[in-house]
Short mmCIF file of C-alpha atoms in Angstrom, two decimals:
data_model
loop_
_atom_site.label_atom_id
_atom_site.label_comp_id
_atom_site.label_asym_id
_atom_site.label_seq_id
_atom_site.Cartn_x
_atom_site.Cartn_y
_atom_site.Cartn_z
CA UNK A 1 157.06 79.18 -105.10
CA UNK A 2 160.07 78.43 -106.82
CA UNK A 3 159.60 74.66 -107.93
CA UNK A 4 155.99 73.91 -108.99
CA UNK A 5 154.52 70.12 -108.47
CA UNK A 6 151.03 68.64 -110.76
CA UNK A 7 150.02 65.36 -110.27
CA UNK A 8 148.61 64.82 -113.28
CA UNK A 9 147.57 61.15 -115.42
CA UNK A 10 147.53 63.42 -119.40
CA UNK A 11 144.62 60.68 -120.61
CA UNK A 12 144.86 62.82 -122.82
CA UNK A 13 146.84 65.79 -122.58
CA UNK A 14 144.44 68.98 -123.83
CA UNK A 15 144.05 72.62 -123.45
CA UNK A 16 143.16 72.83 -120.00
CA UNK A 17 146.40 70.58 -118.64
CA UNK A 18 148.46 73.25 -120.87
CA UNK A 19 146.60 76.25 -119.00
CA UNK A 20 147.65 74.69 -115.89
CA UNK A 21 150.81 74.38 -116.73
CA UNK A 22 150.84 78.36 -117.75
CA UNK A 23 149.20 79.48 -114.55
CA UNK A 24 151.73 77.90 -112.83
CA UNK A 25 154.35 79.92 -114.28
CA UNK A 26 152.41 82.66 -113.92
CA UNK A 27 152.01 82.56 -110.40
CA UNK A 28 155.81 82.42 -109.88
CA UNK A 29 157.10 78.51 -110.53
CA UNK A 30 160.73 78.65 -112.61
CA UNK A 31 160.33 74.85 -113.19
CA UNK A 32 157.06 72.80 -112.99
CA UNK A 33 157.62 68.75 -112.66
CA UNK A 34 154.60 65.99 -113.09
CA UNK A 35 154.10 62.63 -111.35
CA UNK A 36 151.97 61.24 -114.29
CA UNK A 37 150.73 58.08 -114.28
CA UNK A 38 152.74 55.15 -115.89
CA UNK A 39 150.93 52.05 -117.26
CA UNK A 40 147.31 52.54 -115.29
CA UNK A 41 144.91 55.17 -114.78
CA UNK A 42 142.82 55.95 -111.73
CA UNK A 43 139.79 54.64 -113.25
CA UNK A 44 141.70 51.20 -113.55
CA UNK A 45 142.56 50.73 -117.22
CA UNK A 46 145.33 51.68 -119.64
CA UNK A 47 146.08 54.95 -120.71
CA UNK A 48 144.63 55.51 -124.31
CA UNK A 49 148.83 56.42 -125.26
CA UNK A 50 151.60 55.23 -124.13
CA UNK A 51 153.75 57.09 -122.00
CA UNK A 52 156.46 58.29 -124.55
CA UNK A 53 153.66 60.06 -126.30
CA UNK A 54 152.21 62.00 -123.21
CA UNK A 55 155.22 62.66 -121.64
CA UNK A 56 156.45 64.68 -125.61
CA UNK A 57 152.84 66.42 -125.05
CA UNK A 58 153.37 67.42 -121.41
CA UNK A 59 157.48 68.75 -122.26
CA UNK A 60 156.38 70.54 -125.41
CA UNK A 61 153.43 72.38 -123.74
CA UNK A 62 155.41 73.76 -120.67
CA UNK A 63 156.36 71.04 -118.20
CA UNK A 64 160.07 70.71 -117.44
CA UNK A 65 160.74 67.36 -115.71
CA UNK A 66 157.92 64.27 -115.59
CA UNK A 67 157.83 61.22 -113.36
CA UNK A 68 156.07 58.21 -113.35
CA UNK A 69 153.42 57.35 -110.98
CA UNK A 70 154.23 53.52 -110.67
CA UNK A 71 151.35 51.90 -112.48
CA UNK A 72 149.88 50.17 -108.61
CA UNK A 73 149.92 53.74 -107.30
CA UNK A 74 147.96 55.40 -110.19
CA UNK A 75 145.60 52.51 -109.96
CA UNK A 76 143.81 53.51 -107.21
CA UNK A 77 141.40 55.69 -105.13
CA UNK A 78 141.94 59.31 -104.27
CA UNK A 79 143.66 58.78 -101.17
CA UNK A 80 146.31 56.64 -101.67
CA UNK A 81 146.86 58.13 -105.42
CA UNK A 82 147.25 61.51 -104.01
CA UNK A 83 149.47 60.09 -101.74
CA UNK A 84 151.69 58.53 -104.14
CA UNK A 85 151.93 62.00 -106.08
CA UNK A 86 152.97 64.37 -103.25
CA UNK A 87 156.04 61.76 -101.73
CA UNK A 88 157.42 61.79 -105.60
CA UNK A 89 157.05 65.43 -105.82
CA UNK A 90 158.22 66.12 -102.23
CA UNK A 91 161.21 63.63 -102.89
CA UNK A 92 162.23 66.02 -106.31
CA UNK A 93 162.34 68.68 -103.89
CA UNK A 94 159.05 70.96 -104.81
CA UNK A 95 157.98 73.26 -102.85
CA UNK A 96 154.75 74.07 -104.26
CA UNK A 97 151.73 71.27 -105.46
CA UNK A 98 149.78 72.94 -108.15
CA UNK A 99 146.07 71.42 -108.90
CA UNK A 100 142.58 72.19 -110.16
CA UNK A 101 139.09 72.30 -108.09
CA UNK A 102 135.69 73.09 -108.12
CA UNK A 103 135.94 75.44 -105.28
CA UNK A 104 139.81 76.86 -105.46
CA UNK A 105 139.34 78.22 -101.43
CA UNK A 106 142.79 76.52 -100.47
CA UNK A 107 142.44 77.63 -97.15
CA UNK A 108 138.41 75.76 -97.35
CA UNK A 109 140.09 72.76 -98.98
CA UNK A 110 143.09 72.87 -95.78
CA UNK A 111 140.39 72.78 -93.26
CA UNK A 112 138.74 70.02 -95.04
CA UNK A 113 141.57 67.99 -95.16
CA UNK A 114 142.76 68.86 -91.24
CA UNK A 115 139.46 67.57 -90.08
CA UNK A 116 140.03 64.26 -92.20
CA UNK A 117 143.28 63.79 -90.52
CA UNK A 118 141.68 63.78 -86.92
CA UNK A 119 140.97 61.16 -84.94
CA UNK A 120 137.03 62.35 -84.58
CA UNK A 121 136.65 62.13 -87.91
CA UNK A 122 138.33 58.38 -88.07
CA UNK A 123 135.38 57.92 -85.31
CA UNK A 124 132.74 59.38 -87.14
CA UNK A 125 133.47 57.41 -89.92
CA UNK A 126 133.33 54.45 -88.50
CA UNK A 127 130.27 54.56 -86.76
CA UNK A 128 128.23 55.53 -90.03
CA UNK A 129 129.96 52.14 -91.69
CA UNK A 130 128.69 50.62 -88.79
CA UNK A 131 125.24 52.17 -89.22
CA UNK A 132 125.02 50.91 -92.79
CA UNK A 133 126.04 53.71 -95.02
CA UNK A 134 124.97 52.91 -98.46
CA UNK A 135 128.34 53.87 -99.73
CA UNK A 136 131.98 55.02 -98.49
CA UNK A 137 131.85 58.26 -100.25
CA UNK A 138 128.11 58.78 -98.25
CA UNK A 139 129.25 57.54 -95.03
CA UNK A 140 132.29 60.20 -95.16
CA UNK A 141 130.33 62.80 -96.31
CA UNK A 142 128.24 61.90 -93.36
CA UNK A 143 130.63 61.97 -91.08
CA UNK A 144 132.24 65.16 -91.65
CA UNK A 145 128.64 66.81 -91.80
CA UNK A 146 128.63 65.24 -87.77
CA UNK A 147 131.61 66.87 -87.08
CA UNK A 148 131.27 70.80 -88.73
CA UNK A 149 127.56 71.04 -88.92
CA UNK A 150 126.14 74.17 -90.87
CA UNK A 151 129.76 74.36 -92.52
CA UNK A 152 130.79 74.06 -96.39
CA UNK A 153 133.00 70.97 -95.59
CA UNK A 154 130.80 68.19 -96.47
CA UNK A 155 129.61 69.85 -99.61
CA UNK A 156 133.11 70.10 -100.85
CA UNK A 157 133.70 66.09 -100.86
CA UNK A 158 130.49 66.34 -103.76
CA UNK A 159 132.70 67.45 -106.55
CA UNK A 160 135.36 64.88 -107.85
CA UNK A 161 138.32 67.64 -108.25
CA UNK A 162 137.75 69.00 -105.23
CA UNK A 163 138.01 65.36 -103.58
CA UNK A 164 140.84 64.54 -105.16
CA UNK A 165 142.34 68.35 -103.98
CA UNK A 166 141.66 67.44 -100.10
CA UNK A 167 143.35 64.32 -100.51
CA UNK A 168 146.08 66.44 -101.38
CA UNK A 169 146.17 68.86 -98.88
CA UNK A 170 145.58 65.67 -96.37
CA UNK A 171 148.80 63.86 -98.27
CA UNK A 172 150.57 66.86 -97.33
CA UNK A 173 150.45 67.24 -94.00
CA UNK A 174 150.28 63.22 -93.23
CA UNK A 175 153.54 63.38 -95.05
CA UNK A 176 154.84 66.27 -92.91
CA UNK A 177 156.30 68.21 -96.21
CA UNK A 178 157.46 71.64 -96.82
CA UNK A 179 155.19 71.91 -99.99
CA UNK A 180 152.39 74.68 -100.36
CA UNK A 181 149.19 73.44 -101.65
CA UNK A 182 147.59 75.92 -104.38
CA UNK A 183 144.28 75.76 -106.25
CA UNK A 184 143.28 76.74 -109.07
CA UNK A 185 139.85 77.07 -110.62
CA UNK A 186 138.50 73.71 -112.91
CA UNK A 187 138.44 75.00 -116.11
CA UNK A 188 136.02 73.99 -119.54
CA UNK A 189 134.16 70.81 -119.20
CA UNK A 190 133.28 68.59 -116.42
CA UNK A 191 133.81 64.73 -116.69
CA UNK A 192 132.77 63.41 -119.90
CA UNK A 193 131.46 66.52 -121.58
CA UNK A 194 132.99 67.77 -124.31
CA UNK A 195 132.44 71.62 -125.59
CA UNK A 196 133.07 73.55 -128.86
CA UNK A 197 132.45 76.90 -127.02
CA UNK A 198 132.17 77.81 -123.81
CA UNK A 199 131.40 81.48 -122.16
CA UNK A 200 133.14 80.01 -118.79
CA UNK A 201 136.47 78.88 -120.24
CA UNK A 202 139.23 80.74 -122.21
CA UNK A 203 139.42 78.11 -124.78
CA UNK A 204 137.94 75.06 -126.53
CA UNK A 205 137.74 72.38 -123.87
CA UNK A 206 136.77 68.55 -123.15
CA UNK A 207 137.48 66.26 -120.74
CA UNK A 208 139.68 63.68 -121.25
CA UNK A 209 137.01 61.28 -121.01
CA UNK A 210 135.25 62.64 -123.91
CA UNK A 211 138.43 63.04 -125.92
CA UNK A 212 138.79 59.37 -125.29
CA UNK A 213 134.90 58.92 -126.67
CA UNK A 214 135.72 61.27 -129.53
CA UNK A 215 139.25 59.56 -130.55
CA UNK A 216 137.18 56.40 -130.60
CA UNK A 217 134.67 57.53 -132.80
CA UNK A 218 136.95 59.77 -135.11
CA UNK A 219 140.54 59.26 -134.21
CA UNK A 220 142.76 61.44 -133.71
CA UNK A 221 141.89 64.34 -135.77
CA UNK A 222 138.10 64.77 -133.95
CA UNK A 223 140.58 65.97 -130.91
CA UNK A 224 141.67 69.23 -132.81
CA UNK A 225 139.78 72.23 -130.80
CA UNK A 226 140.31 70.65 -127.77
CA UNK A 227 144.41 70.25 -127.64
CA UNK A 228 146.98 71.69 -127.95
CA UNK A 229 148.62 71.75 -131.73
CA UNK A 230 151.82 70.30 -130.66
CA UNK A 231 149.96 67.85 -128.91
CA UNK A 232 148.25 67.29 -131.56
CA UNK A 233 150.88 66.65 -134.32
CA UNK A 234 151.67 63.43 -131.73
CA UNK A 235 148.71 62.05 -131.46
CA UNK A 236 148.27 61.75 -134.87
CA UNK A 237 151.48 59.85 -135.16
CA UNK A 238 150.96 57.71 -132.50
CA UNK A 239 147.63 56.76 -134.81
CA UNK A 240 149.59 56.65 -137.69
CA UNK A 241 151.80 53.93 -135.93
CA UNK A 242 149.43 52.23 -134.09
CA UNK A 243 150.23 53.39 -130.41
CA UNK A 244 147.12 53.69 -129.11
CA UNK A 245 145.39 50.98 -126.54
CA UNK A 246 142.48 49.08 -128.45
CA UNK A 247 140.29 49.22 -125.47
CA UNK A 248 138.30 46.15 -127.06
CA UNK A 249 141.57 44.05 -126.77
CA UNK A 250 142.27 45.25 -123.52
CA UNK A 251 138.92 43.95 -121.82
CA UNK A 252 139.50 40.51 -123.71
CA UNK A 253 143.83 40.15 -122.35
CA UNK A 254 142.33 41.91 -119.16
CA UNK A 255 139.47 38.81 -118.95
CA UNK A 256 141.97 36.36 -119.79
CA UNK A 257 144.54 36.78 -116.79
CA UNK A 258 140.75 36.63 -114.63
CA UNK A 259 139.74 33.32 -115.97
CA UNK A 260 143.68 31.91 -115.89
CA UNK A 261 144.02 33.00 -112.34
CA UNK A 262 140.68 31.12 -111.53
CA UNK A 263 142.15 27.81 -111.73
CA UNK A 264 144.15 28.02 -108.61
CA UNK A 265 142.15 28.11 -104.99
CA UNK A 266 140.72 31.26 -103.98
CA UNK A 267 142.64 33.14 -106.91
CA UNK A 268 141.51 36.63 -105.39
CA UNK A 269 142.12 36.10 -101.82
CA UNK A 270 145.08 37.78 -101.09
CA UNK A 271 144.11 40.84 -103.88
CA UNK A 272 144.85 44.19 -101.72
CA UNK A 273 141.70 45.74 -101.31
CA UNK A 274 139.27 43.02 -100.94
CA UNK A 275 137.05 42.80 -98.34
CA UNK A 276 133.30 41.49 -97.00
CA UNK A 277 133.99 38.41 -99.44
CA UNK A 278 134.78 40.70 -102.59
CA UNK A 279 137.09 38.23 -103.55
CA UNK A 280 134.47 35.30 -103.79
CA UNK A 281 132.48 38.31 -105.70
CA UNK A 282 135.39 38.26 -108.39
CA UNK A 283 135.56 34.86 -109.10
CA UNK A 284 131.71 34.37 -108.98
CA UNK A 285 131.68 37.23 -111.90
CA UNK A 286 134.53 36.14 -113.93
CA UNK A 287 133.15 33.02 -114.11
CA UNK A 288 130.08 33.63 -115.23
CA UNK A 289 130.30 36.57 -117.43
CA UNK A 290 131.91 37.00 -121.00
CA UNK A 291 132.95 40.54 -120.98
CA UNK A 292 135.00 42.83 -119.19
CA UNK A 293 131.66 45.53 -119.32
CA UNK A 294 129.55 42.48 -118.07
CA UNK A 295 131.94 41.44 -115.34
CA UNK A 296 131.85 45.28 -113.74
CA UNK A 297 128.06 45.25 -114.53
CA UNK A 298 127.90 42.24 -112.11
CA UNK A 299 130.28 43.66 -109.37
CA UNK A 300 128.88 47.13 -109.17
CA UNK A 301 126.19 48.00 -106.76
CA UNK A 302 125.22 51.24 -104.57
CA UNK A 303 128.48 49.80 -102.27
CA UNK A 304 130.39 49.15 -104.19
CA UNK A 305 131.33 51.82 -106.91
CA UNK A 306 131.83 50.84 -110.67
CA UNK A 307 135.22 53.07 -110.45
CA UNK A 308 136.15 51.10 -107.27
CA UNK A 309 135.35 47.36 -108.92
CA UNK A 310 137.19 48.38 -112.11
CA UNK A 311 140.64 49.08 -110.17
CA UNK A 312 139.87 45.61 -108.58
CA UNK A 313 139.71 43.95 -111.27
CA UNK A 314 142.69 44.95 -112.88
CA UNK A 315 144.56 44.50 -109.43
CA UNK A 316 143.31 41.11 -109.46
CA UNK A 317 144.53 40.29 -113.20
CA UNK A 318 147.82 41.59 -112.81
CA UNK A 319 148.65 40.20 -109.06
CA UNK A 320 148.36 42.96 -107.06
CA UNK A 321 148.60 42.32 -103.74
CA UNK A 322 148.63 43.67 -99.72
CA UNK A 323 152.21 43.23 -100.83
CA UNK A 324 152.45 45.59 -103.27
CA UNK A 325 154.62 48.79 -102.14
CA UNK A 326 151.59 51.63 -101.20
CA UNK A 327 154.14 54.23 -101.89
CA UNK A 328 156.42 54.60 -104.72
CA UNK A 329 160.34 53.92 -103.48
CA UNK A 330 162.17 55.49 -106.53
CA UNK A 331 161.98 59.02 -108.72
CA UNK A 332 161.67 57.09 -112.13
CA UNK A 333 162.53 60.32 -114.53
CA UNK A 334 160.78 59.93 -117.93
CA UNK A 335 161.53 62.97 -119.63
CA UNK A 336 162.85 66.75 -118.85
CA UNK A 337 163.52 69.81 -121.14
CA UNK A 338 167.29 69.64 -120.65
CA UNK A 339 168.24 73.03 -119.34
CA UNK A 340 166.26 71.66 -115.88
CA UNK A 341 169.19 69.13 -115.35
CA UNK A 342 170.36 68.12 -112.86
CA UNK A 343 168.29 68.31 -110.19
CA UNK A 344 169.31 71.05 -107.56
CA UNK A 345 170.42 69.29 -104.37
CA UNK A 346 169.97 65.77 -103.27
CA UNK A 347 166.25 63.49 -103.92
CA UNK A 348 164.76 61.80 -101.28
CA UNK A 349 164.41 58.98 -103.10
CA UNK A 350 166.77 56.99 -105.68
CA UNK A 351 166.38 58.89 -109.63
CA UNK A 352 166.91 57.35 -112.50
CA UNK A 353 165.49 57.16 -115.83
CA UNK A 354 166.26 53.73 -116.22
CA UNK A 355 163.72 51.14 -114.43
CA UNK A 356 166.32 48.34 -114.11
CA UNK A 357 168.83 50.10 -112.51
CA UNK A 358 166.15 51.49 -110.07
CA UNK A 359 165.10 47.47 -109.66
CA UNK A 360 168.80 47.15 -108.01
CA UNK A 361 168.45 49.64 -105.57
CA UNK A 362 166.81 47.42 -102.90
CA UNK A 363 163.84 44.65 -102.57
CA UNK A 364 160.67 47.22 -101.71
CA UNK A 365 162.16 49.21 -105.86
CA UNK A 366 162.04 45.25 -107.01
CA UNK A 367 158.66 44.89 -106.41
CA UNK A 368 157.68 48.13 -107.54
CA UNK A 369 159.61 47.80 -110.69
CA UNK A 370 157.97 44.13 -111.17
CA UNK A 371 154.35 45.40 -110.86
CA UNK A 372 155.25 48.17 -113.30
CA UNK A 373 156.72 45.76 -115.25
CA UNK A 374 153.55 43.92 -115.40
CA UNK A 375 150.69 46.53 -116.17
CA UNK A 376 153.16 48.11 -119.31
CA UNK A 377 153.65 44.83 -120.45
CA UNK A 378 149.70 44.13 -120.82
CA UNK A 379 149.28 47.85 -122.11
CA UNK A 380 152.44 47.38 -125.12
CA UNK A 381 150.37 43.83 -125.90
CA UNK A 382 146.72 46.19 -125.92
CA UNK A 383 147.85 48.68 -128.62
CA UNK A 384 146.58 48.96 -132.37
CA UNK A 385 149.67 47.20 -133.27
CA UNK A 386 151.38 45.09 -130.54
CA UNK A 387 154.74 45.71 -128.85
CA UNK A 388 156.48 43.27 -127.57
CA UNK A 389 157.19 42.88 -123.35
CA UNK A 390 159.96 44.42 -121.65
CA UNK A 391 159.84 47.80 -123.20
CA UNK A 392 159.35 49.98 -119.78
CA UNK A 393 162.97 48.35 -119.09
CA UNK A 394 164.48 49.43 -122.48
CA UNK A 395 162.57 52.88 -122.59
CA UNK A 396 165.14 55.85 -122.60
CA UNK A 397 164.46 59.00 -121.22
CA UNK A 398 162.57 61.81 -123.43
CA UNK A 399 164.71 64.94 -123.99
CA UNK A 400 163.23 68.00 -124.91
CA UNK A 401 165.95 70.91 -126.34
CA UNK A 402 163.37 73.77 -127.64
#
């Protein structure tokens, strides 16, 4: 491993992303790059900082070169996230993917993902959908339990990392890539709990939904055991300046673009993702509810995951569509210590730290660009103190000399 990959989102960056980074030098990497997600999270909202912020945290604490994850990518489920991660970092030319897991048995996780790629398992599946399977997550689970009964397969699609780490190894090999996957044990807190001490973990750790919960609650400052100092020192200015997302605001613009779009016929019909009249679903909810918490609360059920009808909804508000490119078409560079420049060799994909010159490359990096466009534009409205739109065109790339 010469040329370390993490796929990473840094929602906030903390101690355990900066181990990560470490181990990966320590296991051989001379430069690490991260496809982090740009304008949307996985869980379908904005980041709580903008990228400028993360990207300083992620450069200062040991990364060399970081990406973006086009906003439509990161919004979404494990699969097709993970898939948008390993073309960017197969594209820069890595030949290692670096990530964290419950059970760090690469070879377990390998299997796990080779028996997802088969066509038994695309059988399986569908005939426990068929059955009524109270959930896709249970009907998968299901299905791999039909195929490798008595074997630790199924139990590994329990855990969210190690999920997310299949659909890795899975990306890999569907992508055909000269990339070696390598796990690493989950360290500190699972998601949402937040710990002072910890006899499992080398340091102070949290989550980064609990750092989210604790900046809410105390700003900035409550994040101090749990990140790293540099880190630190920009989050506070980011507070200082008001570039944070005020998650209030952000359900109220997000609600907004909902009720707007519900004056034209069948507004969510041609939403990617829908399905078994989700989109009549939407419109029922935003019509009748007054909150973005309210709206999920009335699309969630056993089926139909709260995660799941969060990235919906913020596909629906800001257009996304079967359209939409799945993969990302461009290397959109956000910021690299500078010694790692230029890349060595060609990409396999068009690089560029500027967004509008990647826009010109050809129609599929338009649309990509446009739906960027979109989701950084609401986040630069949804801060403490309001940007105007257009700044993911006018951002420059980050530098980092020291």
């Amino acid at each position: 491993m010469k040329f370390a990959g993490i796929i990473a989102e840094y929602d906030p960056f903390h101690n355990g992303h900066a181990w990560q980074l470490a181990q990966a030098r320590a296991l051989g990497a001379q430069r690490v790059a991260v496809a982090m997600s740009c304008g949307l999270t996985q869980r379908g909202a904005l980041p709580l900082l903008p990228e400028a912020v993360r990207v300083q945290a992620a450069l200062a604490c040991g990364a060399d070169l970081v990406f973006a994850l086009p906003a439509p990518c990161a919004c979404a489920g494990a699969e097709a996230f993970a898939r948008a991660g390993v073309r960017i970092l197969a594209a820069a030319g890595c030949d290692a993917l670096v990530f964290g897991a419950e059970t760090p048995d690469t070879a377990l996780l390998q299997k796990a993902a080779r028996v997802l790629c088969s066509e038994a398992y695309r059988t399986a599946l569908k005939q426990q959908l068929a059955a009524g399977a109270r959930s896709f997550a249970a009907a998968r689970q299901a299905a791999v339990q039909a195929l490798c009964p008595g074997s630790d397969i199924a139990a590994l699609l329990d855990k969210p990392n190690n999920n997310l780490a299949v659909e890795y190894c899975k990306a890999i090999i569907e992508q055909n890539v000269e990339m070696q996957p390598i796990a690493l044990p989950r360290q500190g807190a699972d998601h949402g709990q937040a710990l002072t001490e910890s006899a499992h973990a080398a340091f102070a750790s949290a989550s980064a939904s609990a750092l989210r919960a604790l900046w809410a609650e105390g700003g900035a400052a409550a994040l101090a055991p749990y990140v790293p100092q540099k880190a630190l020192k920009l989050y506070k200015q980011a507070e200082y300046d008001g570039k944070y997302t005020d998650f209030a605001v952000m359900g109220h613009c997000e609600l907004a673009l909902l009720r707007a779009a519900c004056a034209e016929k069948a507004p969510f019909a041609a939403v990617r993702g829908v399905s078994e009249g989700l989109e009549h679903r939407l419109e029922n909810a935003v019509r009748e509810t007054a909150s973005l918490p309210a709206l999920l609360d009335a699309l969630t059920t056993v089926r139909y995951p709260r995660a799941r009808m969060r990235r919906l909804a913020m596909d629906a508000a800001l257009g996304y569509t079967a359209q939409t490119p799945a993969l990302p078409p461009y290397l959109h560079l956000l910021g690299a210590r500078k010694e790692t420049l230029p890349l060595p060799g060609e990409t396999a994909l068009p690089l560029s730290h500027s967004l509008a010159r990647l826009a010109r490359e050809n129609e599929t990096c338009a649309q990509m660009a446009a739906a960027q466009s979109r989701a950084s534009d609401l986040g630069a409205l949804c801060r403490a103190k309001p940007e105007p739109m257009g700044g993911i065109y006018r951002q420059k790339i980050i530098f980092l000399t020291n």
